[in-house]
Amino acid sequence: MNYNLIRYGVKDAGIFENRALVAKVFEALDETKPQSVRYLVLELEDGEFVHLVGYDKDSSALTELDAFKAFGADHASRRSTPLARSAAKIIGNYHMLAEADEVVPV
């Protein structure tokens, strides 16, 4: 599985909307139950959001959801900082992610 970590800050006025749109993405994932995608979103106390996306071949099972398209449609206007995306490797995992056997040896 491939992983990407995405971070961005959200303007105070956009935090509620960002939370609501993220919640709709999770509702859509709960309905469609794609097996090829793992998704985790954290909100930090400074208004920064962190997304961890895991996917097999591509992330289209997530990105093609109508709820995800709605989330991304006006995303730039809600952000207070640029979006930063990095490929990531799981080095340790304790009951957080489903693929615990994918830990990279150090």
mmCIF file of C-alpha atoms in Angstrom:
data_model
loop_
_atom_site.group_PDB
_atom_site.id
_atom_site.type_symbol
_atom_site.label_atom_id
_atom_site.label_comp_id
_atom_site.label_asym_id
_atom_site.label_seq_id
_atom_site.Cartn_x
_atom_site.Cartn_y
_atom_site.Cartn_z
ATOM 1 C CA MET A 1 0.000 0.000 0.000
ATOM 2 C CA ASN A 2 1.200 3.521 -0.839
ATOM 3 C CA TYR A 3 0.756 6.329 1.685
ATOM 4 C CA ASN A 4 0.653 10.105 1.369
ATOM 5 C CA LEU A 5 0.600 12.651 4.166
ATOM 6 C CA ILE A 6 -1.149 15.940 3.354
ATOM 7 C CA ARG A 7 -1.020 18.968 5.655
ATOM 8 C CA TYR A 8 -2.582 22.406 5.415
ATOM 9 C CA GLY A 9 -3.834 25.165 7.648
ATOM 10 C CA VAL A 10 -7.437 26.353 7.549
ATOM 11 C CA LYS A 11 -8.642 29.898 8.109
ATOM 12 C CA ASP A 12 -10.696 30.301 11.287
ATOM 13 C CA ALA A 13 -13.781 31.113 9.220
ATOM 14 C CA GLY A 14 -13.399 27.870 7.222
ATOM 15 C CA ILE A 15 -12.749 25.345 9.990
ATOM 16 C CA PHE A 16 -16.404 24.395 10.554
ATOM 17 C CA GLU A 17 -16.980 23.977 6.809
ATOM 18 C CA ASN A 18 -13.790 21.920 6.415
ATOM 19 C CA ARG A 19 -14.827 19.626 9.287
ATOM 20 C CA ALA A 20 -18.293 19.170 7.797
ATOM 21 C CA LEU A 21 -16.937 18.374 4.338
ATOM 22 C CA VAL A 22 -14.444 15.874 5.765
ATOM 23 C CA ALA A 23 -17.283 14.232 7.710
ATOM 24 C CA LYS A 24 -19.235 13.831 4.453
ATOM 25 C CA VAL A 25 -16.228 12.105 2.874
ATOM 26 C CA PHE A 26 -16.187 9.613 5.748
ATOM 27 C CA GLU A 27 -19.945 9.071 5.363
ATOM 28 C CA ALA A 28 -19.410 8.297 1.667
ATOM 29 C CA LEU A 29 -16.566 5.920 2.524
ATOM 30 C CA ASP A 30 -18.806 4.174 5.050
ATOM 31 C CA GLU A 31 -21.453 3.752 2.330
ATOM 32 C CA THR A 32 -19.146 2.599 -0.492
ATOM 33 C CA LYS A 33 -16.642 0.646 1.653
ATOM 34 C CA PRO A 34 -13.714 0.664 -0.801
ATOM 35 C CA GLN A 35 -11.170 -1.985 0.177
ATOM 36 C CA SER A 36 -8.294 -0.335 -1.705
ATOM 37 C CA VAL A 37 -8.216 2.862 0.395
ATOM 38 C CA ARG A 38 -7.285 3.766 3.974
ATOM 39 C CA TYR A 39 -7.975 7.313 5.190
ATOM 40 C CA LEU A 40 -7.317 9.170 8.426
ATOM 41 C CA VAL A 41 -7.832 12.884 9.104
ATOM 42 C CA LEU A 42 -6.589 14.748 12.155
ATOM 43 C CA GLU A 43 -7.333 18.326 13.172
ATOM 44 C CA LEU A 44 -4.610 19.985 15.232
ATOM 45 C CA GLU A 45 -5.461 22.685 17.741
ATOM 46 C CA ASP A 46 -3.819 25.388 15.615
ATOM 47 C CA GLY A 47 -6.310 24.862 12.757
ATOM 48 C CA GLU A 48 -4.033 22.595 10.765
ATOM 49 C CA PHE A 49 -5.468 19.454 9.196
ATOM 50 C CA VAL A 50 -3.429 16.332 8.516
ATOM 51 C CA HIS A 51 -4.664 13.634 6.144
ATOM 52 C CA LEU A 52 -3.038 10.225 5.845
ATOM 53 C CA VAL A 53 -4.171 8.441 2.696
ATOM 54 C CA GLY A 54 -3.302 4.845 1.935
ATOM 55 C CA TYR A 55 -4.164 3.233 -1.386
ATOM 56 C CA ASP A 56 -3.277 0.168 -3.426
ATOM 57 C CA LYS A 57 -2.879 1.152 -7.091
ATOM 58 C CA ASP A 58 -4.404 4.615 -7.090
ATOM 59 C CA SER A 59 -6.513 6.793 -4.844
ATOM 60 C CA SER A 60 -9.493 7.072 -7.216
ATOM 61 C CA ALA A 61 -11.771 5.085 -4.871
ATOM 62 C CA LEU A 62 -11.447 8.145 -2.616
ATOM 63 C CA THR A 63 -10.928 11.009 -5.052
ATOM 64 C CA GLU A 64 -13.816 10.032 -7.341
ATOM 65 C CA LEU A 65 -16.378 10.181 -4.527
ATOM 66 C CA ASP A 66 -18.815 13.080 -4.972
ATOM 67 C CA ALA A 67 -18.222 14.044 -1.329
ATOM 68 C CA PHE A 68 -14.450 14.217 -1.911
ATOM 69 C CA LYS A 69 -14.957 16.321 -5.037
ATOM 70 C CA ALA A 70 -17.157 18.683 -2.984
ATOM 71 C CA PHE A 71 -14.446 18.810 -0.300
ATOM 72 C CA GLY A 72 -11.824 19.789 -2.876
ATOM 73 C CA ALA A 73 -13.970 22.190 -4.907
ATOM 74 C CA ASP A 74 -13.373 25.306 -2.793
ATOM 75 C CA HIS A 75 -10.484 24.010 -0.720
ATOM 76 C CA ALA A 76 -7.972 26.726 -1.652
ATOM 77 C CA SER A 77 -10.251 29.480 -0.341
ATOM 78 C CA ARG A 78 -10.512 27.749 3.081
ATOM 79 C CA ARG A 79 -6.767 27.251 3.507
ATOM 80 C CA SER A 80 -4.531 29.583 5.484
ATOM 81 C CA THR A 81 -1.337 27.800 4.392
ATOM 82 C CA PRO A 82 -0.314 26.015 1.216
ATOM 83 C CA LEU A 83 -1.095 22.344 0.911
ATOM 84 C CA ALA A 84 1.985 20.173 1.540
ATOM 85 C CA ARG A 85 1.993 16.582 0.286
ATOM 86 C CA SER A 86 4.653 13.957 1.021
ATOM 87 C CA ALA A 87 4.968 10.280 0.291
ATOM 88 C CA ALA A 88 5.183 8.400 3.599
ATOM 89 C CA LYS A 89 6.233 4.984 4.882
ATOM 90 C CA ILE A 90 4.735 3.353 7.943
ATOM 91 C CA ILE A 91 7.596 2.703 10.378
ATOM 92 C CA GLY A 92 5.467 1.738 13.370
ATOM 93 C CA ASN A 93 1.786 0.997 13.806
ATOM 94 C CA TYR A 94 -0.010 -0.057 16.949
ATOM 95 C CA HIS A 95 -3.735 -0.630 16.318
ATOM 96 C CA MET A 96 -4.010 2.600 14.282
ATOM 97 C CA LEU A 97 -3.952 1.257 10.741
ATOM 98 C CA ALA A 98 -5.406 -1.989 9.442
ATOM 99 C CA GLU A 99 -2.205 -3.143 7.748
ATOM 100 C CA ALA A 100 -0.019 -3.638 10.816
ATOM 101 C CA ASP A 101 2.143 -6.118 8.898
ATOM 102 C CA GLU A 102 3.296 -3.373 6.505
ATOM 103 C CA VAL A 103 5.721 -1.825 8.991
ATOM 104 C CA VAL A 104 9.049 -0.996 7.379
ATOM 105 C CA PRO A 105 12.035 -2.469 9.237
ATOM 106 C CA VAL A 106 14.433 0.166 10.584
#
